Coordinates of C-alpha atoms and ligand atoms in Angstrom, one line a residue:
X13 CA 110.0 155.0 148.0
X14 CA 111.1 154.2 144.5
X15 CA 109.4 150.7 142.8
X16 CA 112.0 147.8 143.4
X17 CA 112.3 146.2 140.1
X18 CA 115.7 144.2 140.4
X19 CA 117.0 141.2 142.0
X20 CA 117.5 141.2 145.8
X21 CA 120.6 139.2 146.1
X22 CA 122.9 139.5 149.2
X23 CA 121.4 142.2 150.5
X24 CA 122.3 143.9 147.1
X25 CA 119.9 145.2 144.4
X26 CA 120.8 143.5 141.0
X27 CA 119.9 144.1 137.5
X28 CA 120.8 142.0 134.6
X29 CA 120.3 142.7 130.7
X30 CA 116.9 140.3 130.9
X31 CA 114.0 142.3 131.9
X32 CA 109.9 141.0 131.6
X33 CA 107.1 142.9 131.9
X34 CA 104.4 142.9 134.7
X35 CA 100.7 144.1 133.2
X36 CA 98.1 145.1 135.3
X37 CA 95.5 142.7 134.9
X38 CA 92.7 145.2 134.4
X39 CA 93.6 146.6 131.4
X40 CA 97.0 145.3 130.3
X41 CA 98.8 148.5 130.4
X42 CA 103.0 147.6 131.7
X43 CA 103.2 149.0 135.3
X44 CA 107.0 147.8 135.6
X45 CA 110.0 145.8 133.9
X46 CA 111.5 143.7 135.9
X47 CA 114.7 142.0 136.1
X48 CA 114.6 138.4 135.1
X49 CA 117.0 136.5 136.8
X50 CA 119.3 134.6 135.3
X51 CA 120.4 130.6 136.4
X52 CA 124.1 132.3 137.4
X53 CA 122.0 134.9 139.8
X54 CA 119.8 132.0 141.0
X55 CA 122.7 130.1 142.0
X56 CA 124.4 133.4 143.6
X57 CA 121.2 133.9 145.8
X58 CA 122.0 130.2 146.8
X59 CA 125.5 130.7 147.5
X60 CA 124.5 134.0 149.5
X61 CA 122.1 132.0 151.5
X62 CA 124.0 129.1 152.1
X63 CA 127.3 131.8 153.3
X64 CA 124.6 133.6 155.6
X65 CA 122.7 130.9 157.3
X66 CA 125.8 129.6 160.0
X67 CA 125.6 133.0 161.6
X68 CA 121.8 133.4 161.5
X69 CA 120.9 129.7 162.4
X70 CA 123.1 131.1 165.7
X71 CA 121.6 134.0 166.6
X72 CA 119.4 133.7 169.4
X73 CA 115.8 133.3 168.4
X74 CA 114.5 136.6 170.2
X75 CA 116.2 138.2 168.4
X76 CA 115.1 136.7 165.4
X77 CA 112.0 137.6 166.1
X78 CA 112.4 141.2 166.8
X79 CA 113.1 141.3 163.3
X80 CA 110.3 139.6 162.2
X81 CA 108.1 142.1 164.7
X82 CA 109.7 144.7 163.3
X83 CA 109.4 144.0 159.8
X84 CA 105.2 143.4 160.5
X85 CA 105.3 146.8 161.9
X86 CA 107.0 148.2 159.1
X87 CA 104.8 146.2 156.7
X88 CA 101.4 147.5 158.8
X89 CA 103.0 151.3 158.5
X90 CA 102.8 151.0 155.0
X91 CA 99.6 149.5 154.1
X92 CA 98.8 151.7 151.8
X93 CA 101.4 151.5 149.3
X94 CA 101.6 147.8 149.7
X95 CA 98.0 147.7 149.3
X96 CA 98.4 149.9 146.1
X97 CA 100.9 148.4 144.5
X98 CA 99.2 144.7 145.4
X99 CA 95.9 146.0 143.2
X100 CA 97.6 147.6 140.3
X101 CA 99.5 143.9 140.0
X102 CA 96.9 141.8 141.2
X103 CA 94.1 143.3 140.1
X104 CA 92.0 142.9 143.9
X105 CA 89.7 145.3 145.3
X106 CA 91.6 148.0 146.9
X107 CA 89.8 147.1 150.2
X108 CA 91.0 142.9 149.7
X109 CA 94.4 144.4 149.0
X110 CA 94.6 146.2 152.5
X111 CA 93.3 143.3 154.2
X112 CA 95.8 140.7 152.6
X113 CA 98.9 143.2 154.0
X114 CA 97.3 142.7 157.4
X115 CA 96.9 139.3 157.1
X116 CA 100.6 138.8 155.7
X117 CA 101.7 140.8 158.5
X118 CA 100.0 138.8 161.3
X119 CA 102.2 135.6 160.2
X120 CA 105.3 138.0 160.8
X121 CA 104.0 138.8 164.5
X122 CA 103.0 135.4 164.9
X123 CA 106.2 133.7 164.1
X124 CA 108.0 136.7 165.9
X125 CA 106.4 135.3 168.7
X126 CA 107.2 131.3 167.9
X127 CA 110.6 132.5 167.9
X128 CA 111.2 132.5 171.7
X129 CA 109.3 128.8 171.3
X130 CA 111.2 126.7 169.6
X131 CA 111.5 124.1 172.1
X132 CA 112.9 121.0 172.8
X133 CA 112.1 118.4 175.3
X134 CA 113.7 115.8 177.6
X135 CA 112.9 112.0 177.9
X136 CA 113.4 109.9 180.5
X137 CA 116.2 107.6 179.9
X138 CA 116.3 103.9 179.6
X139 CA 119.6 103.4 181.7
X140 CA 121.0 105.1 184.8
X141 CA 123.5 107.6 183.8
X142 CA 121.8 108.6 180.8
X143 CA 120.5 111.7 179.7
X144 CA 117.8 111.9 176.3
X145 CA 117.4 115.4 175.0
X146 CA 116.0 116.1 171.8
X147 CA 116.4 120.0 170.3
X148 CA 115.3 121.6 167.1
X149 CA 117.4 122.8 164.9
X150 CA 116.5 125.0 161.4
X151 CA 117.1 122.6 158.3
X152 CA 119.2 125.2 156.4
X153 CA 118.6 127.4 153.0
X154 CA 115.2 127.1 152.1
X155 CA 113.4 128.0 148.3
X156 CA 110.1 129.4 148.9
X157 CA 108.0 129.6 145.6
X158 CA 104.8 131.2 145.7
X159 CA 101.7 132.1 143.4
X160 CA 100.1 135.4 141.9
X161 CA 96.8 135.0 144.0
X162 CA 97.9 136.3 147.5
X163 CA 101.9 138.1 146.9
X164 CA 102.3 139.1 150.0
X165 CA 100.8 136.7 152.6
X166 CA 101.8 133.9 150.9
X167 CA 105.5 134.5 150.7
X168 CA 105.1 135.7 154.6
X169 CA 103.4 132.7 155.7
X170 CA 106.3 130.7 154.4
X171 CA 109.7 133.5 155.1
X172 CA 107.8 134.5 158.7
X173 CA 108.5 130.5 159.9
X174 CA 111.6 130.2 157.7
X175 CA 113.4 133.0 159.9
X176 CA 111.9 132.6 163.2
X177 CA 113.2 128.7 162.9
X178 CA 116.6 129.9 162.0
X179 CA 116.4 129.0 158.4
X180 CA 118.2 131.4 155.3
X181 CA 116.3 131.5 152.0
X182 CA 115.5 132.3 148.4
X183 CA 112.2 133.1 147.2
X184 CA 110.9 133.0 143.7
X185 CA 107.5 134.9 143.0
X186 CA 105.3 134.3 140.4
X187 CA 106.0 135.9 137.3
X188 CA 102.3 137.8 137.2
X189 CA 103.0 139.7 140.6
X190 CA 107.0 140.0 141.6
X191 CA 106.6 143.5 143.0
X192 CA 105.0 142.6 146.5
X193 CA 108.1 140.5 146.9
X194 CA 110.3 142.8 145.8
X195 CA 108.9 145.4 148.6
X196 CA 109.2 142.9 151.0
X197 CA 112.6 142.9 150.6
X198 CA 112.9 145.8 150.7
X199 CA 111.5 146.2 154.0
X200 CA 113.8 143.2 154.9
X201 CA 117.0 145.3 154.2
X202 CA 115.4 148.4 156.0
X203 CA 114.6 146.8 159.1
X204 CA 118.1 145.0 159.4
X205 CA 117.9 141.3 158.3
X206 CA 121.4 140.7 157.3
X207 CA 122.6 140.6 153.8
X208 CA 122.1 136.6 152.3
X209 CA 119.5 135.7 154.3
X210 CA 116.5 136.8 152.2
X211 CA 117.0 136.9 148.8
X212 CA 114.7 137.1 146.1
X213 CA 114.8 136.1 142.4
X214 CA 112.0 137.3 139.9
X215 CA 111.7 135.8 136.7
X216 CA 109.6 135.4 133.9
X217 CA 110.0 131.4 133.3
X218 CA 108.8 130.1 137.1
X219 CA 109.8 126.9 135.5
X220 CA 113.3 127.1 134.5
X221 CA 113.8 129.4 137.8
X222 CA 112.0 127.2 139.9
X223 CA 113.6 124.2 138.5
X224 CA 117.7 125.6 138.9
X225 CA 116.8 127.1 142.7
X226 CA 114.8 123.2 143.7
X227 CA 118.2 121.4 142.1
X228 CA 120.7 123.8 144.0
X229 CA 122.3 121.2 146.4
X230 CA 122.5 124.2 149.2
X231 CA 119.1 124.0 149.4
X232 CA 117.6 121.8 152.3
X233 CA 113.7 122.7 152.5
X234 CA 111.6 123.3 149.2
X235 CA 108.7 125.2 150.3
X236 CA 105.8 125.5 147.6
X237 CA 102.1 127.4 147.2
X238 CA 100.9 127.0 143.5
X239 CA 99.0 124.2 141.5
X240 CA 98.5 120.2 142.3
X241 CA 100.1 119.9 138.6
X242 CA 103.5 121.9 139.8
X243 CA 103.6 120.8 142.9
X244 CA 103.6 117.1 141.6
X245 CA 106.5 118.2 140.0
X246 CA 108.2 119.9 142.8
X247 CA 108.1 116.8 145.0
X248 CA 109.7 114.2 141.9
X249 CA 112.3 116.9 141.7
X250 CA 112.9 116.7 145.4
X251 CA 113.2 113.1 145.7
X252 CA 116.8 112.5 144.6
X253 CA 118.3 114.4 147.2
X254 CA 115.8 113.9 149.7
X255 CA 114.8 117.5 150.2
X256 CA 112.3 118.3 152.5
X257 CA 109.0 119.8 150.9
X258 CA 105.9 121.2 151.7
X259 CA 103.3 121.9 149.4
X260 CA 100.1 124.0 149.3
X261 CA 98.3 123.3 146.7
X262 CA 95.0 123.5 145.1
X263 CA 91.5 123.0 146.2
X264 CA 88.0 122.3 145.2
X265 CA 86.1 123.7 148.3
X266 CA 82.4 122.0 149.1
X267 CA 80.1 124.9 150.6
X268 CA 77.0 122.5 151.8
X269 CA 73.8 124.5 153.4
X270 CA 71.7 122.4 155.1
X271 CA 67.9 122.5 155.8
X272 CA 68.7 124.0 159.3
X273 CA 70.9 126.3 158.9
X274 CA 70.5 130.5 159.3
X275 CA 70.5 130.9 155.5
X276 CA 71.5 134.3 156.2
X277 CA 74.7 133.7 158.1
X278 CA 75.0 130.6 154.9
X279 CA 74.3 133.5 152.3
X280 CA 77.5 136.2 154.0
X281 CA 79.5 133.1 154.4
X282 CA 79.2 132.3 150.7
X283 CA 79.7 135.5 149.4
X284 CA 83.0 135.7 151.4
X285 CA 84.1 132.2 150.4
X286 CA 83.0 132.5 146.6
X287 CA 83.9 136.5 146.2
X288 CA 87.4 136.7 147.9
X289 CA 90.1 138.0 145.7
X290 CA 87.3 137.1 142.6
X291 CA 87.0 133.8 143.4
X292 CA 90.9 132.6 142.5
X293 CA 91.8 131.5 145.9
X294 CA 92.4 127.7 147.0
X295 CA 89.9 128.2 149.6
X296 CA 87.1 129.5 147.5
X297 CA 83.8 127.6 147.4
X298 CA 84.5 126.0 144.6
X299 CA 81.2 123.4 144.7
X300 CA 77.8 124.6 146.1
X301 CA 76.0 121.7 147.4
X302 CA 72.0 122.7 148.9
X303 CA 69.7 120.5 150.8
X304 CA 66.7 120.2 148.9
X305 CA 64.4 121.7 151.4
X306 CA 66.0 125.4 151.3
X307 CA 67.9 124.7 147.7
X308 CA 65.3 127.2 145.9
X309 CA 65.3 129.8 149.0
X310 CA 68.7 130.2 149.0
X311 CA 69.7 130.1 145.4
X312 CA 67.3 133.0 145.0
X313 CA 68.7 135.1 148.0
X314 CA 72.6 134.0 146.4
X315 CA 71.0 135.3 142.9
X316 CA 70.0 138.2 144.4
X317 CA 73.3 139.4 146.0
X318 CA 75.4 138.3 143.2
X319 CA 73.3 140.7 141.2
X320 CA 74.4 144.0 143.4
X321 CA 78.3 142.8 143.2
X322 CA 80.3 145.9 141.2
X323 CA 82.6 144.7 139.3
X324 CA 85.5 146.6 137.5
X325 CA 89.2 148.3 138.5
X326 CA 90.0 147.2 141.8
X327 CA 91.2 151.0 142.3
X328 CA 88.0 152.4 142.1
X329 CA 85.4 153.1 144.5
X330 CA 82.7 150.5 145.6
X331 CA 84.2 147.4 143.4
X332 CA 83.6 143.9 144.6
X333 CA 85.1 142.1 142.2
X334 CA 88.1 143.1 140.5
X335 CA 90.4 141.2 137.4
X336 CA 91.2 138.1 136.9
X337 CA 94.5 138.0 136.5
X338 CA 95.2 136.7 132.6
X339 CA 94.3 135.8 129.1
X340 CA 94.5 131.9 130.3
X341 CA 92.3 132.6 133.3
X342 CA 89.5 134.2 130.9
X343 CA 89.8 131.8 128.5
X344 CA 89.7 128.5 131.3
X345 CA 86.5 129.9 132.8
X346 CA 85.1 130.8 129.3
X347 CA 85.9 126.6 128.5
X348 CA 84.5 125.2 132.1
X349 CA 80.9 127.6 131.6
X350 CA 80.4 127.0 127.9
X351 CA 80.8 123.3 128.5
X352 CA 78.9 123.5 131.5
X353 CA 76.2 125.1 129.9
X354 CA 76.6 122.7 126.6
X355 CA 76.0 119.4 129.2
X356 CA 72.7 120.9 130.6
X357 CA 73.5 123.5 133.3
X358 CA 71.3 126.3 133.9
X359 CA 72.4 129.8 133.5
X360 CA 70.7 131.8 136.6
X361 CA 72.8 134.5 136.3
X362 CA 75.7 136.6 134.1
X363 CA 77.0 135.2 130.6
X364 CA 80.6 133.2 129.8
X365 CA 83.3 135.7 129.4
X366 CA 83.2 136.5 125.6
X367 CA 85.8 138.1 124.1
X368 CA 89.4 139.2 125.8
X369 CA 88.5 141.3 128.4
X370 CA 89.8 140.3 131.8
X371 CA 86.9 141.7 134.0
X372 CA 84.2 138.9 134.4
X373 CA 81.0 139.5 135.5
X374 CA 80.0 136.9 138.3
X375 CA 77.9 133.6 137.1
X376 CA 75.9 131.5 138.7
X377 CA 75.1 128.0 137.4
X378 CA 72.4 125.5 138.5
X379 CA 72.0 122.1 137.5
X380 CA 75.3 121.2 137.4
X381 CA 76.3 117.6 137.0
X382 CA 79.8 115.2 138.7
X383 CA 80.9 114.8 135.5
X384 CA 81.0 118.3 134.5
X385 CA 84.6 120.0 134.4
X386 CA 83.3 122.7 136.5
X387 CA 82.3 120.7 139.3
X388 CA 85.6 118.5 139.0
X389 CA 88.1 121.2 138.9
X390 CA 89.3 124.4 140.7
X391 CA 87.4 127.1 139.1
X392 CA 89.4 130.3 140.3
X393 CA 87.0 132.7 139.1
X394 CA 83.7 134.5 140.0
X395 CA 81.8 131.4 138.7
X396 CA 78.8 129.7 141.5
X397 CA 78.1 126.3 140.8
X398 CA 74.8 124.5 142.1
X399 CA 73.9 121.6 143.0
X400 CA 71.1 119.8 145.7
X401 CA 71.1 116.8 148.0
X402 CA 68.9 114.9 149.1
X403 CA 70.0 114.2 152.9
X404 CA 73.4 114.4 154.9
X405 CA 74.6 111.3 153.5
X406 CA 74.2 112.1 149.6
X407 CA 75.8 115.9 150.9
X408 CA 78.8 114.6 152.7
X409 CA 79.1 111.8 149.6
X410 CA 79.0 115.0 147.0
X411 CA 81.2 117.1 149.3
X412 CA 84.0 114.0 149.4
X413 CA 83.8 112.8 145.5
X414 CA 87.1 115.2 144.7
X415 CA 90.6 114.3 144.5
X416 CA 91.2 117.7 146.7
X417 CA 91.1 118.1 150.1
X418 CA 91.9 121.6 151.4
X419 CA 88.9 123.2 153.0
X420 CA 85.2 122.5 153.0
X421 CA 82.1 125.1 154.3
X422 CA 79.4 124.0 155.5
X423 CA 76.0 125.4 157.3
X424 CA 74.0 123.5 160.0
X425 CA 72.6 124.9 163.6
X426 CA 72.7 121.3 164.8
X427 CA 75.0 120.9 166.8
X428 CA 75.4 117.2 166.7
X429 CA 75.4 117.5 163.3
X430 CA 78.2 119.8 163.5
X431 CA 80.0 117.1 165.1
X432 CA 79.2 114.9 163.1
X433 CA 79.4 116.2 159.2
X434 CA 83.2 118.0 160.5
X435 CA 84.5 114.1 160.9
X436 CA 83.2 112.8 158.1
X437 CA 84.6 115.3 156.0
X438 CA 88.1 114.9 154.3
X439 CA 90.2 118.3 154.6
X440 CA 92.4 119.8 156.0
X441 CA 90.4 122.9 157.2
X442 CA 86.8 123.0 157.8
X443 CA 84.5 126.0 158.4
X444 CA 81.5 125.3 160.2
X445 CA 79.1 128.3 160.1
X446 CA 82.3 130.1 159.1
X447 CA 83.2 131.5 155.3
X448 CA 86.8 132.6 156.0
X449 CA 88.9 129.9 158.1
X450 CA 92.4 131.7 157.2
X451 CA 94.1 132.8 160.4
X452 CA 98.0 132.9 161.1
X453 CA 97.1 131.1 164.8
X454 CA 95.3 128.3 162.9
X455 CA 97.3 125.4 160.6
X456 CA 96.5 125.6 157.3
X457 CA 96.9 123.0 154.7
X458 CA 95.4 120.2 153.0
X459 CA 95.0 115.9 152.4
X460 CA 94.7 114.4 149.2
X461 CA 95.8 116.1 146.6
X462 CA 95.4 119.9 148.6
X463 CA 98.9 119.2 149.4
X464 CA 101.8 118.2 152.4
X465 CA 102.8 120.0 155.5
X466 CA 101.0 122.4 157.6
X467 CA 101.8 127.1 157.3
X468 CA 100.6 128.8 160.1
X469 CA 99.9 128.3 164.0
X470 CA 102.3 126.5 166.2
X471 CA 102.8 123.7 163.6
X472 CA 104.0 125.8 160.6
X473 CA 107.7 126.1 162.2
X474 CA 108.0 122.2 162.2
X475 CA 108.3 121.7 158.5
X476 CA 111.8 124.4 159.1
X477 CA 112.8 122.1 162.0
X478 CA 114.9 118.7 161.8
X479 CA 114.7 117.2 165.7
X480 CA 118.0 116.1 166.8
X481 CA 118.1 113.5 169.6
X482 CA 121.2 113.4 171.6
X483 CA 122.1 110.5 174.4
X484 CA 124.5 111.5 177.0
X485 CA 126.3 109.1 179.6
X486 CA 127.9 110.1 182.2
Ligands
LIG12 P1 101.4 127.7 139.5 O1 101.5 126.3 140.0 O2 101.2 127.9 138.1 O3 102.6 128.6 139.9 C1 103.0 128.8 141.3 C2 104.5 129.1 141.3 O4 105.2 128.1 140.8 C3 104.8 130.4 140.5 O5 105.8 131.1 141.2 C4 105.4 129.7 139.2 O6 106.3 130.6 138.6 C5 106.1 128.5 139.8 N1 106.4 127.4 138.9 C6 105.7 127.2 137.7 N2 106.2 126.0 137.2 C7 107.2 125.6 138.0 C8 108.1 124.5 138.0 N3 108.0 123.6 137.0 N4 109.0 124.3 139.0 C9 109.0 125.2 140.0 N5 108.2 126.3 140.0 C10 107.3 126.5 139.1 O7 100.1 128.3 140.3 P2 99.5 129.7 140.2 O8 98.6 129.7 138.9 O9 100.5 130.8 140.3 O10 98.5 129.7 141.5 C11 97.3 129.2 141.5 C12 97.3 127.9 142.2 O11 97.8 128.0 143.5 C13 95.9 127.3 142.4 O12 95.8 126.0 142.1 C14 95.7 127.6 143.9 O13 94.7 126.7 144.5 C15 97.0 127.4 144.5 N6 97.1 128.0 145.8 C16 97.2 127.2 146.9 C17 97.2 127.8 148.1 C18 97.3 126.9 149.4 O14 97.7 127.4 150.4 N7 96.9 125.7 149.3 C19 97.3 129.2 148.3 C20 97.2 130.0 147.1 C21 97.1 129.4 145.9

């Protein structure tokens, strides 16, 4: 199967006279010129929505979701060129890349399934006579705008509930990684999904794109993955014509050990939670916060195992840690560790990225302090940072002081204490004795600033839903 490169617009593949360049992010080389979408073939992926979504809004929802089944199958039968193509645009471990085609398939089984479960409900009326029924019905063309970090699942996550609900939509991928989209769509038009109601429009200016395909008037539901800083954005754009949004945004993840916990489950569960995709995920432990009494134990055991991580092409054998994805990632974590470093923080392992080269060895800092940048603000790199506590209440205090508020780890055999630190702790998502909460059963999302709205599980088909109440006499 050839490299889709173009447009997918009306079940058609479009080129126009623009074309940007994707890089692989370990060493820069082009791997593809794509077709960079102009603001008349943004607005023709609206119209082609907006035409397709009567008849798809009516087909019946099992049906629906054969598609969607059929397109996860289709997806799973070609893990390995997804999983390919995801690594050389990505830059993750080869292994990583596998597991997030999985992953974005299980939301397309999942919502396959929610399909046949779009229910309604009855309400028992007020008068005699009277008849209160309330049915869901899909809110109309959506804009789905994801990031680089996860091209697959997180497009999925959002087009898996989009179509199951009934819903028709555009998506924009980020300009670093428009190729997993661009298969997915391609799988789209092999499995069936009639022409209009996926289309995708890559470009190289996610602002200007993302800013004509939000203001389109077609468009009903904005649904958005990125930054706190866009996102912010998104939802001001949305608020003259009172579009619904929901918005995924960034995180600054606690990862709290306590003095009871099985520090080697703790140590496996950091690893995962740190390591994944090179530490530029929204749910990577982005704060590591130690009870004093097993602080120097298991910084020396974290040590250790971030010493045998390989890192290099996510292509080749045995690497951990792959990329990270660009020049403004390297140079970011090069800022946050030098000025770390400059305000007292202790250097336990690894060296700030010098130089230009995207592969970063893995850091670990100790010492680090509230007011430091690094502690404040989403890493998204293969950078530990350290701190200790004196009791649960200065741990749950350190784990809270963050304007984010999307997941947060932490490590206890107590089981009233388990109880106990999960309510006190404001996020969305918490992983108790558990490194990797991300499951299509499971909601996922965020308070504070982590975001709006809820992707995944049962729930994740209510922000593609509007209830329509309907009282009947007689
Ligand atoms: P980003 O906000 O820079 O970009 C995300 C998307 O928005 C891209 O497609 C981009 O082209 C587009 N965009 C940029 N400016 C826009 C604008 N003005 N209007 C409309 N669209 C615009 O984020 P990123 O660097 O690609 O991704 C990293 C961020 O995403 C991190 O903060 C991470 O935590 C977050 N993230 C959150 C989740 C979650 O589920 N909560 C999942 C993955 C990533």
């Amino acid at each position: 199967m050839a490299l889709a490169r173009t447009a997918y617009v009306d079940g058609r593949w479009v080129d126009q006279a623009q074309h940007f360049e994707v890089r692989d992010p370990f060493d820069r080389a082009v791997i593809a010129e794509v077709t960079d979408s102009s603001d008349e073939l943004v607005d023709a992926a609206v119209d082609a929505a907006a035409r397709a979504f009567p008849a798809w809004r009516t087909r019946p929802g099992p049906e629906r979701g054969k598609l969607l089944g059929q397109l996860a199958q289709r997806m799973l039968a070609d893990e390995r060129r997804l999983a390919e193509l995801c690594t050389r645009e990505n830059g993750k471990p080869t292994a990583e890349a596998a597991a997030e085609v999985r992953y974005a398939a299980s939301f397309l089984t999942w919502f396959a399934g929610e399909a046949e479960r779009i229910y309604g409900e009855t309400i028992p009326a007020t008068h005699p006579g009277q008849r209160l029924t309330v049915v869901r019905e899909p809110v109309g063309p959506c804009a789905l705008i994801t990031p680089w970090n996860f091209p697959y699942a997180m497009l999925t996550r959002k087009l898996g509930a989009a179509l199951a609900a009934g819903c028709t939509l555009v998506a924009k991928p980020a300009e670093q990684t428009p190729l997993g989209a661009l298969a997915l769509a391609e799988l789209c038009h092999e499995v069936g999904i009639p022409a209009g109601v996926v289309n995708v429009v890559p470009s190289a200016d996610g602002a200007r794109t993302g800013s004509r395909l939000i203001g389109a008037p077609q468009i009903r539901k904005v649904s958005f993955t990125g930054s706190t800083a866009v996102g912010r954005l998104i939802l001001r754009s949305c608020a003259d014509d009172i579009k619904r949004v929901s918005l995924e945004l960034g995180g600054n993840a606690p990862f709290v050990v306590f003095g009871d916990a099985d520090l080697e489950a703790a140590l496996r569960g950091a690893m995962v939670a740190k390591f994944r995709n090179t530490g530029q995920s929204c749910v990577a432990a982005n704060r590591f916060i130690l009870e004093a009494p097993i602080a120097d134990a298991f910084t020396q055991a974290l040590v250790a195992a971030v010493g045998k991580l390989k890192v290099g092409r996510g292509s080749d054998d045995g690497v951990d840690v792959g990329p990270v994805i660009d020049d403004a990632s390297v140079a970011k974590l090069g800022k946050l560790v030098g000025d770390a470093i400059a305000r007292g923080a202790r250097l336990l392992h690894g060296a700030p990225p010098a130089g230009t080269s995207h592969v970063v060895a893995p850091i670990v800092l100790a010492g680090v302090t509230p007011d430091m940048a690094i502690w404040r603000e989403e890493i998204f790199g293969p950078v530990v940072t350290l701190r200790t506590a004196a009791d649960e209440a200065d741990a749950i205090a350190q784990a809270n002081d963050t304007d984010a508020g999307l997941v947060a780890y932490f490590y206890t055999r107590d089981g009233a204490r388990q109880a106990r630190v999960a309510e006190a702790l404001e996020a969305g998502m918490i992983g108790i004795n558990e490194g990797l909460v991300s499951t299509a059963q499971a909601p996922f999302g965020g308070v504070k600033h982590s975001g709006l709205g809820r992707e995944g599980s049962r729930h994740g088909i209510e922000d593609y839903t509007n209830l329509k109440y309907m009282a009947t006499r007689g």
